[in-house]
């Protein structure tokens, strides 16, 4: 998913979503629609190889609510339609693929960077295509993230960085997962913003120290954001896999509408 992070969160304006908290009583609703395709896999050595074509369409409404000045409640509901084929037969899966809920707690500012911690629970309602170690239907994962947000100026333009480092623990002895998401945004005009995004994750086995990663994925994306009206913004984002192991080589396009009230 691509996020419009801190569209109004640069300079002296208030921040919305991402690493910044919502004001008490404020609500942010984000409705992204994503189309993803893959016709290649990454094998265990990171080499790409042909596979049956895979497509996914996902609608994943996301909401943030400012409970207090330092606590923001967050939740996601993902509706997913996936299609692939096996031995020439189409396989289709439609489901509420996941429901996530948690809260982001502001820790404070250090070196001009705002730090927050974000625990989440994630319920899975569908199998995951292309990842043999992924969560299964009925699993409930636990996740804890550290978010870091900072504003800056570049050639007179407002900009920001919004970074997240997290770990997700899965049941049934499935490998846990670490992830790192980096977003750099720049606003050349008052109501227009561009974002460069990097999303990476790797699963690892429990037990012995130094266990090798079983699944890795690294993606890069570019996003264009336009504020349509005071409470509404629109985004278009394209992302592609640049490297990986034991997962699909994916390309995606996302469209999102944001509403603040």
PDB file of C-alpha atoms in Angstrom:
ATOM      1  CA  UNK A   1       0.000   0.000   0.000  1.00  0.00           C
ATOM      2  CA  UNK A   2       1.137   3.557  -0.709  1.00  0.00           C
ATOM      3  CA  UNK A   3       0.425   6.248   1.839  1.00  0.00           C
ATOM      4  CA  UNK A   4      -0.034   9.993   1.650  1.00  0.00           C
ATOM      5  CA  UNK A   5       2.115  10.766   4.661  1.00  0.00           C
ATOM      6  CA  UNK A   6       2.039  14.204   6.268  1.00  0.00           C
ATOM      7  CA  UNK A   7       0.648  16.016   3.256  1.00  0.00           C
ATOM      8  CA  UNK A   8       0.100  18.964   5.563  1.00  0.00           C
ATOM      9  CA  UNK A   9       2.716  17.805   8.037  1.00  0.00           C
ATOM     10  CA  UNK A  10       5.658  19.797   6.746  1.00  0.00           C
ATOM     11  CA  UNK A  11       6.796  23.155   7.975  1.00  0.00           C
ATOM     12  CA  UNK A  12       4.549  24.522  10.704  1.00  0.00           C
ATOM     13  CA  UNK A  13       1.324  22.870   9.503  1.00  0.00           C
ATOM     14  CA  UNK A  14      -0.252  19.930  11.374  1.00  0.00           C
ATOM     15  CA  UNK A  15       0.721  16.397  10.396  1.00  0.00           C
ATOM     16  CA  UNK A  16      -1.632  13.683   9.197  1.00  0.00           C
ATOM     17  CA  UNK A  17      -0.973   9.924   9.311  1.00  0.00           C
ATOM     18  CA  UNK A  18       2.408   8.228   9.164  1.00  0.00           C
ATOM     19  CA  UNK A  19       4.681   8.856  12.136  1.00  0.00           C
ATOM     20  CA  UNK A  20       2.712  11.893  13.360  1.00  0.00           C
ATOM     21  CA  UNK A  21      -0.255  11.608  15.767  1.00  0.00           C
ATOM     22  CA  UNK A  22      -3.784  12.699  15.013  1.00  0.00           C
ATOM     23  CA  UNK A  23      -5.150  15.565  17.095  1.00  0.00           C
ATOM     24  CA  UNK A  24      -7.594  14.472  19.842  1.00  0.00           C
ATOM     25  CA  UNK A  25     -10.955  13.679  18.238  1.00  0.00           C
ATOM     26  CA  UNK A  26      -9.606  13.930  14.670  1.00  0.00           C
ATOM     27  CA  UNK A  27     -10.313  11.139  12.179  1.00  0.00           C
ATOM     28  CA  UNK A  28      -8.383  10.267   9.017  1.00  0.00           C
ATOM     29  CA  UNK A  29      -9.891   7.762   6.575  1.00  0.00           C
ATOM     30  CA  UNK A  30      -7.764   6.431   3.716  1.00  0.00           C
ATOM     31  CA  UNK A  31      -9.327   4.263   1.007  1.00  0.00           C
ATOM     32  CA  UNK A  32      -6.686   2.753  -1.318  1.00  0.00           C
ATOM     33  CA  UNK A  33      -7.416   0.433  -4.215  1.00  0.00           C
ATOM     34  CA  UNK A  34      -4.437  -1.616  -5.457  1.00  0.00           C
ATOM     35  CA  UNK A  35      -3.942  -3.682  -8.596  1.00  0.00           C
ATOM     36  CA  UNK A  36      -0.898  -5.983  -8.461  1.00  0.00           C
ATOM     37  CA  UNK A  37       0.443  -8.475 -11.010  1.00  0.00           C
ATOM     38  CA  UNK A  38       3.304 -10.964 -11.164  1.00  0.00           C
ATOM     39  CA  UNK A  39       4.561 -13.277 -13.901  1.00  0.00           C
ATOM     40  CA  UNK A  40       7.884 -14.181 -12.256  1.00  0.00           C
ATOM     41  CA  UNK A  41       9.116 -15.581  -8.939  1.00  0.00           C
ATOM     42  CA  UNK A  42      12.337 -15.081  -7.009  1.00  0.00           C
ATOM     43  CA  UNK A  43      13.913 -18.410  -6.106  1.00  0.00           C
ATOM     44  CA  UNK A  44      15.905 -19.214  -2.953  1.00  0.00           C
ATOM     45  CA  UNK A  45      19.016 -17.597  -4.459  1.00  0.00           C
ATOM     46  CA  UNK A  46      17.233 -14.445  -5.579  1.00  0.00           C
ATOM     47  CA  UNK A  47      17.117 -15.339  -9.267  1.00  0.00           C
ATOM     48  CA  UNK A  48      13.883 -14.571 -11.111  1.00  0.00           C
ATOM     49  CA  UNK A  49      12.055 -17.315 -13.006  1.00  0.00           C
ATOM     50  CA  UNK A  50       8.797 -17.598 -14.922  1.00  0.00           C
ATOM     51  CA  UNK A  51       5.605 -18.539 -13.097  1.00  0.00           C
ATOM     52  CA  UNK A  52       1.882 -18.724 -13.750  1.00  0.00           C
ATOM     53  CA  UNK A  53       0.491 -15.225 -13.975  1.00  0.00           C
ATOM     54  CA  UNK A  54      -0.844 -13.863 -10.706  1.00  0.00           C
ATOM     55  CA  UNK A  55      -3.132 -10.848 -10.225  1.00  0.00           C
ATOM     56  CA  UNK A  56      -4.515  -9.232  -7.101  1.00  0.00           C
ATOM     57  CA  UNK A  57      -7.068  -6.479  -6.578  1.00  0.00           C
ATOM     58  CA  UNK A  58      -7.368  -5.130  -3.067  1.00  0.00           C
ATOM     59  CA  UNK A  59      -9.487  -2.514  -1.337  1.00  0.00           C
ATOM     60  CA  UNK A  60      -8.046  -1.755   2.095  1.00  0.00           C
ATOM     61  CA  UNK A  61      -9.749   1.075   4.025  1.00  0.00           C
ATOM     62  CA  UNK A  62      -7.545   2.437   6.796  1.00  0.00           C
ATOM     63  CA  UNK A  63      -8.606   4.679   9.688  1.00  0.00           C
ATOM     64  CA  UNK A  64      -6.806   6.699  12.324  1.00  0.00           C
ATOM     65  CA  UNK A  65      -8.492   8.293  15.338  1.00  0.00           C
ATOM     66  CA  UNK A  66      -6.836  10.688  17.757  1.00  0.00           C
ATOM     67  CA  UNK A  67      -7.736   9.331  21.195  1.00  0.00           C
ATOM     68  CA  UNK A  68      -5.457  11.755  23.059  1.00  0.00           C
ATOM     69  CA  UNK A  69      -2.666  14.076  21.969  1.00  0.00           C
ATOM     70  CA  UNK A  70      -0.175  11.193  22.330  1.00  0.00           C
ATOM     71  CA  UNK A  71      -2.320   8.152  21.387  1.00  0.00           C
ATOM     72  CA  UNK A  72      -3.702   7.464  17.908  1.00  0.00           C
ATOM     73  CA  UNK A  73      -5.853   4.391  17.260  1.00  0.00           C
ATOM     74  CA  UNK A  74      -5.256   2.669  13.898  1.00  0.00           C
ATOM     75  CA  UNK A  75      -7.141  -0.036  11.990  1.00  0.00           C
ATOM     76  CA  UNK A  76      -7.189  -1.649   8.522  1.00  0.00           C
ATOM     77  CA  UNK A  77      -9.728  -3.902   6.782  1.00  0.00           C
ATOM     78  CA  UNK A  78      -8.487  -5.497   3.533  1.00  0.00           C
ATOM     79  CA  UNK A  79     -10.831  -7.002   0.924  1.00  0.00           C
ATOM     80  CA  UNK A  80      -8.817  -9.049  -1.582  1.00  0.00           C
ATOM     81  CA  UNK A  81      -9.507 -10.754  -4.917  1.00  0.00           C
ATOM     82  CA  UNK A  82      -6.654 -12.968  -6.160  1.00  0.00           C
ATOM     83  CA  UNK A  83      -6.372 -14.982  -9.370  1.00  0.00           C
ATOM     84  CA  UNK A  84      -3.722 -17.425 -10.501  1.00  0.00           C
ATOM     85  CA  UNK A  85      -3.651 -20.767 -12.321  1.00  0.00           C
ATOM     86  CA  UNK A  86      -2.444 -24.281 -11.632  1.00  0.00           C
ATOM     87  CA  UNK A  87      -2.022 -26.842 -14.419  1.00  0.00           C
ATOM     88  CA  UNK A  88      -4.039 -24.581 -16.690  1.00  0.00           C
ATOM     89  CA  UNK A  89      -6.966 -24.249 -14.260  1.00  0.00           C
ATOM     90  CA  UNK A  90      -7.832 -20.814 -12.847  1.00  0.00           C
ATOM     91  CA  UNK A  91      -7.756 -20.455  -9.076  1.00  0.00           C
ATOM     92  CA  UNK A  92      -9.711 -17.586  -7.546  1.00  0.00           C
ATOM     93  CA  UNK A  93      -9.766 -16.406  -3.945  1.00  0.00           C
ATOM     94  CA  UNK A  94     -12.050 -13.687  -2.604  1.00  0.00           C
ATOM     95  CA  UNK A  95     -11.929 -12.874   1.077  1.00  0.00           C
ATOM     96  CA  UNK A  96     -11.472 -10.381   3.860  1.00  0.00           C
ATOM     97  CA  UNK A  97      -7.773 -11.118   3.809  1.00  0.00           C
ATOM     98  CA  UNK A  98      -6.811  -9.314   7.005  1.00  0.00           C
ATOM     99  CA  UNK A  99      -8.085  -7.097   9.805  1.00  0.00           C
ATOM    100  CA  UNK A 100      -5.522  -5.076  11.732  1.00  0.00           C
ATOM    101  CA  UNK A 101      -6.026  -2.997  14.865  1.00  0.00           C
ATOM    102  CA  UNK A 102      -3.698  -1.230  17.234  1.00  0.00           C
ATOM    103  CA  UNK A 103      -2.495   2.117  18.535  1.00  0.00           C
ATOM    104  CA  UNK A 104       0.437   4.464  18.013  1.00  0.00           C
ATOM    105  CA  UNK A 105       1.958   5.966  21.180  1.00  0.00           C
ATOM    106  CA  UNK A 106       4.104   9.094  20.864  1.00  0.00           C
ATOM    107  CA  UNK A 107       7.378   8.728  22.746  1.00  0.00           C
ATOM    108  CA  UNK A 108       8.826  12.175  22.141  1.00  0.00           C
ATOM    109  CA  UNK A 109      11.247  14.110  19.949  1.00  0.00           C
ATOM    110  CA  UNK A 110      15.008  13.662  19.784  1.00  0.00           C
ATOM    111  CA  UNK A 111      17.393  15.217  17.265  1.00  0.00           C
ATOM    112  CA  UNK A 112      14.366  16.846  15.563  1.00  0.00           C
ATOM    113  CA  UNK A 113      12.858  13.379  14.967  1.00  0.00           C
ATOM    114  CA  UNK A 114       9.479  12.350  16.377  1.00  0.00           C
ATOM    115  CA  UNK A 115       9.517   8.769  17.732  1.00  0.00           C
ATOM    116  CA  UNK A 116       6.445   6.603  18.309  1.00  0.00           C
ATOM    117  CA  UNK A 117       5.786   2.956  19.101  1.00  0.00           C
ATOM    118  CA  UNK A 118       2.907   1.098  17.460  1.00  0.00           C
ATOM    119  CA  UNK A 119       1.671  -2.351  18.626  1.00  0.00           C
ATOM    120  CA  UNK A 120      -0.801  -4.158  16.336  1.00  0.00           C
ATOM    121  CA  UNK A 121      -2.800  -7.374  16.103  1.00  0.00           C
ATOM    122  CA  UNK A 122      -3.534  -8.774  12.626  1.00  0.00           C
ATOM    123  CA  UNK A 123      -6.234 -11.390  11.891  1.00  0.00           C
ATOM    124  CA  UNK A 124      -5.852 -13.272   8.579  1.00  0.00           C
ATOM    125  CA  UNK A 125      -8.878 -14.460   6.619  1.00  0.00           C
ATOM    126  CA  UNK A 126      -7.110 -15.802   3.511  1.00  0.00           C
ATOM    127  CA  UNK A 127      -4.055 -17.748   2.415  1.00  0.00           C
ATOM    128  CA  UNK A 128      -1.117 -15.766   1.010  1.00  0.00           C
ATOM    129  CA  UNK A 129      -0.051 -16.384  -2.605  1.00  0.00           C
ATOM    130  CA  UNK A 130       3.645 -16.608  -3.377  1.00  0.00           C
ATOM    131  CA  UNK A 131       5.001 -16.842   0.199  1.00  0.00           C
ATOM    132  CA  UNK A 132       5.271 -20.394   1.607  1.00  0.00           C
ATOM    133  CA  UNK A 133       6.001 -19.054   5.107  1.00  0.00           C
ATOM    134  CA  UNK A 134       3.182 -16.499   5.260  1.00  0.00           C
ATOM    135  CA  UNK A 135       0.360 -16.404   7.794  1.00  0.00           C
ATOM    136  CA  UNK A 136      -2.569 -18.752   7.161  1.00  0.00           C
ATOM    137  CA  UNK A 137      -6.331 -18.311   7.355  1.00  0.00           C
ATOM    138  CA  UNK A 138      -7.358 -17.932  11.004  1.00  0.00           C
ATOM    139  CA  UNK A 139      -3.917 -16.847  12.240  1.00  0.00           C
ATOM    140  CA  UNK A 140      -3.562 -13.850  14.543  1.00  0.00           C
ATOM    141  CA  UNK A 141      -0.169 -12.169  14.285  1.00  0.00           C
ATOM    142  CA  UNK A 142       1.345  -9.736  16.756  1.00  0.00           C
ATOM    143  CA  UNK A 143       3.401  -6.796  15.544  1.00  0.00           C
ATOM    144  CA  UNK A 144       5.282  -3.926  17.122  1.00  0.00           C
ATOM    145  CA  UNK A 145       6.688  -1.021  15.106  1.00  0.00           C
ATOM    146  CA  UNK A 146       8.924   1.941  15.811  1.00  0.00           C
ATOM    147  CA  UNK A 147       8.066   4.980  13.672  1.00  0.00           C
ATOM    148  CA  UNK A 148      10.261   8.033  13.109  1.00  0.00           C
ATOM    149  CA  UNK A 149       9.169  11.273  11.459  1.00  0.00           C
ATOM    150  CA  UNK A 150      11.171  14.379  10.610  1.00  0.00           C
ATOM    151  CA  UNK A 151      10.469  17.554   8.626  1.00  0.00           C
ATOM    152  CA  UNK A 152      13.108  19.383   6.563  1.00  0.00           C
ATOM    153  CA  UNK A 153      13.633  22.094   3.961  1.00  0.00           C
ATOM    154  CA  UNK A 154      15.302  21.494   0.581  1.00  0.00           C
ATOM    155  CA  UNK A 155      15.888  24.389  -1.830  1.00  0.00           C
ATOM    156  CA  UNK A 156      13.051  26.237  -0.139  1.00  0.00           C
ATOM    157  CA  UNK A 157      10.624  23.315  -0.471  1.00  0.00           C
ATOM    158  CA  UNK A 158       8.977  21.507   2.463  1.00  0.00           C
ATOM    159  CA  UNK A 159       9.891  17.859   2.852  1.00  0.00           C
ATOM    160  CA  UNK A 160       9.740  15.021   5.352  1.00  0.00           C
ATOM    161  CA  UNK A 161      10.995  11.551   6.113  1.00  0.00           C
ATOM    162  CA  UNK A 162       8.691   8.912   7.608  1.00  0.00           C
ATOM    163  CA  UNK A 163      10.414   5.659   8.553  1.00  0.00           C
ATOM    164  CA  UNK A 164       9.158   2.466  10.182  1.00  0.00           C
ATOM    165  CA  UNK A 165      11.031  -0.519  11.610  1.00  0.00           C
ATOM    166  CA  UNK A 166       8.945  -3.426  12.882  1.00  0.00           C
ATOM    167  CA  UNK A 167       8.811  -7.073  13.824  1.00  0.00           C
ATOM    168  CA  UNK A 168       5.824  -9.396  13.347  1.00  0.00           C
ATOM    169  CA  UNK A 169       5.507 -12.637  15.352  1.00  0.00           C
ATOM    170  CA  UNK A 170       3.391 -15.420  13.826  1.00  0.00           C
ATOM    171  CA  UNK A 171       1.708 -18.456  15.428  1.00  0.00           C
ATOM    172  CA  UNK A 172       2.202 -22.177  14.714  1.00  0.00           C
ATOM    173  CA  UNK A 173       6.000 -21.838  14.660  1.00  0.00           C
ATOM    174  CA  UNK A 174       5.868 -19.901  11.407  1.00  0.00           C
ATOM    175  CA  UNK A 175       8.922 -17.682  10.827  1.00  0.00           C
ATOM    176  CA  UNK A 176       8.701 -14.206  12.281  1.00  0.00           C
ATOM    177  CA  UNK A 177       9.200 -11.179  10.056  1.00  0.00           C
ATOM    178  CA  UNK A 178      11.176  -7.957  10.243  1.00  0.00           C
ATOM    179  CA  UNK A 179      10.390  -4.999   8.019  1.00  0.00           C
ATOM    180  CA  UNK A 180      11.745  -1.566   7.231  1.00  0.00           C
ATOM    181  CA  UNK A 181       9.765   1.062   5.321  1.00  0.00           C
ATOM    182  CA  UNK A 182      11.324   4.369   4.271  1.00  0.00           C
ATOM    183  CA  UNK A 183       9.386   7.305   2.810  1.00  0.00           C
ATOM    184  CA  UNK A 184      10.886  10.588   1.602  1.00  0.00           C
ATOM    185  CA  UNK A 185       8.393  13.270   0.617  1.00  0.00           C
ATOM    186  CA  UNK A 186       8.847  16.623  -1.058  1.00  0.00           C
ATOM    187  CA  UNK A 187       6.220  19.288  -1.703  1.00  0.00           C
ATOM    188  CA  UNK A 188       7.274  21.556  -4.610  1.00  0.00           C
ATOM    189  CA  UNK A 189       3.878  23.313  -4.611  1.00  0.00           C
ATOM    190  CA  UNK A 190       1.413  24.115  -1.850  1.00  0.00           C
ATOM    191  CA  UNK A 191      -1.103  21.383  -2.751  1.00  0.00           C
ATOM    192  CA  UNK A 192       1.162  18.900  -4.563  1.00  0.00           C
ATOM    193  CA  UNK A 193       3.601  16.337  -3.193  1.00  0.00           C
ATOM    194  CA  UNK A 194       5.880  13.578  -4.474  1.00  0.00           C
ATOM    195  CA  UNK A 195       7.042  10.625  -2.389  1.00  0.00           C
ATOM    196  CA  UNK A 196       9.800   8.074  -2.903  1.00  0.00           C
ATOM    197  CA  UNK A 197       9.100   4.845  -1.018  1.00  0.00           C
ATOM    198  CA  UNK A 198      11.120   1.769  -0.108  1.00  0.00           C
ATOM    199  CA  UNK A 199       9.460  -1.287   1.476  1.00  0.00           C
ATOM    200  CA  UNK A 200      11.499  -4.283   2.644  1.00  0.00           C
ATOM    201  CA  UNK A 201      10.868  -7.339   4.774  1.00  0.00           C
ATOM    202  CA  UNK A 202      12.570 -10.612   5.631  1.00  0.00           C
ATOM    203  CA  UNK A 203      11.323 -13.641   7.548  1.00  0.00           C
ATOM    204  CA  UNK A 204      13.574 -15.545   9.908  1.00  0.00           C
ATOM    205  CA  UNK A 205      13.306 -18.820  11.797  1.00  0.00           C
ATOM    206  CA  UNK A 206      13.301 -19.070  15.546  1.00  0.00           C
ATOM    207  CA  UNK A 207      15.688 -21.251  17.445  1.00  0.00           C
ATOM    208  CA  UNK A 208      19.369 -21.137  16.577  1.00  0.00           C
ATOM    209  CA  UNK A 209      21.098 -17.792  16.350  1.00  0.00           C
ATOM    210  CA  UNK A 210      21.931 -16.412  12.965  1.00  0.00           C
ATOM    211  CA  UNK A 211      19.190 -18.378  11.192  1.00  0.00           C
ATOM    212  CA  UNK A 212      19.127 -17.390   7.528  1.00  0.00           C
ATOM    213  CA  UNK A 213      16.238 -15.404   6.108  1.00  0.00           C
ATOM    214  CA  UNK A 214      13.749 -17.646   4.297  1.00  0.00           C
ATOM    215  CA  UNK A 215      11.781 -14.953   2.484  1.00  0.00           C
ATOM    216  CA  UNK A 216      13.007 -11.523   1.438  1.00  0.00           C
ATOM    217  CA  UNK A 217      11.309  -8.775  -0.531  1.00  0.00           C
ATOM    218  CA  UNK A 218      12.494  -5.308  -1.505  1.00  0.00           C
ATOM    219  CA  UNK A 219      10.256  -2.848  -3.379  1.00  0.00           C
ATOM    220  CA  UNK A 220      10.609   0.700  -4.630  1.00  0.00           C
ATOM    221  CA  UNK A 221       7.774   3.082  -5.453  1.00  0.00           C
ATOM    222  CA  UNK A 222       6.965   6.609  -6.534  1.00  0.00           C
ATOM    223  CA  UNK A 223       3.810   8.432  -5.482  1.00  0.00           C
ATOM    224  CA  UNK A 224       2.075  11.610  -6.645  1.00  0.00           C
ATOM    225  CA  UNK A 225      -0.313  13.341  -4.270  1.00  0.00           C
ATOM    226  CA  UNK A 226      -2.724  16.187  -4.932  1.00  0.00           C
ATOM    227  CA  UNK A 227      -4.942  17.949  -2.406  1.00  0.00           C
ATOM    228  CA  UNK A 228      -8.345  18.287  -4.097  1.00  0.00           C
ATOM    229  CA  UNK A 229     -10.053  20.273  -1.369  1.00  0.00           C
ATOM    230  CA  UNK A 230      -9.367  21.135   2.245  1.00  0.00           C
ATOM    231  CA  UNK A 231     -10.507  17.732   3.631  1.00  0.00           C
ATOM    232  CA  UNK A 232      -9.797  15.534   0.584  1.00  0.00           C
ATOM    233  CA  UNK A 233      -6.563  14.387  -1.090  1.00  0.00           C
ATOM    234  CA  UNK A 234      -5.910  11.926  -3.916  1.00  0.00           C
ATOM    235  CA  UNK A 235      -2.884   9.781  -4.649  1.00  0.00           C
ATOM    236  CA  UNK A 236      -1.548   7.551  -7.391  1.00  0.00           C
ATOM    237  CA  UNK A 237       1.385   5.280  -6.625  1.00  0.00           C
ATOM    238  CA  UNK A 238       3.393   2.732  -8.633  1.00  0.00           C
ATOM    239  CA  UNK A 239       5.646   0.133  -6.992  1.00  0.00           C
ATOM    240  CA  UNK A 240       7.811  -2.702  -8.246  1.00  0.00           C
ATOM    241  CA  UNK A 241       9.890  -5.488  -6.722  1.00  0.00           C
ATOM    242  CA  UNK A 242      13.627  -4.911  -7.171  1.00  0.00           C
ATOM    243  CA  UNK A 243      14.948  -8.023  -5.407  1.00  0.00           C
ATOM    244  CA  UNK A 244      13.772 -10.930  -3.289  1.00  0.00           C
ATOM    245  CA  UNK A 245      14.005 -14.573  -2.274  1.00  0.00           C
ATOM    246  CA  UNK A 246      11.241 -17.212  -2.240  1.00  0.00           C
ATOM    247  CA  UNK A 247       8.535 -14.728  -3.203  1.00  0.00           C
ATOM    248  CA  UNK A 248       6.822 -13.238  -6.243  1.00  0.00           C
ATOM    249  CA  UNK A 249       8.253 -10.463  -8.407  1.00  0.00           C
ATOM    250  CA  UNK A 250       5.404  -7.995  -8.220  1.00  0.00           C
ATOM    251  CA  UNK A 251       4.347  -4.742  -9.872  1.00  0.00           C
ATOM    252  CA  UNK A 252       1.453  -2.689  -8.543  1.00  0.00           C
ATOM    253  CA  UNK A 253      -0.496   0.508  -9.045  1.00  0.00           C
ATOM    254  CA  UNK A 254      -2.530   2.079  -6.239  1.00  0.00           C
ATOM    255  CA  UNK A 255      -5.169   4.790  -6.190  1.00  0.00           C
ATOM    256  CA  UNK A 256      -6.182   6.328  -2.866  1.00  0.00           C
ATOM    257  CA  UNK A 257      -8.560   8.944  -1.499  1.00  0.00           C
ATOM    258  CA  UNK A 258      -8.039  10.552   1.901  1.00  0.00           C
ATOM    259  CA  UNK A 259     -10.660  12.299   3.970  1.00  0.00           C
ATOM    260  CA  UNK A 260     -10.002  14.223   7.208  1.00  0.00           C
ATOM    261  CA  UNK A 261     -12.624  15.369   9.672  1.00  0.00           C
TER     262      UNK A 261
END
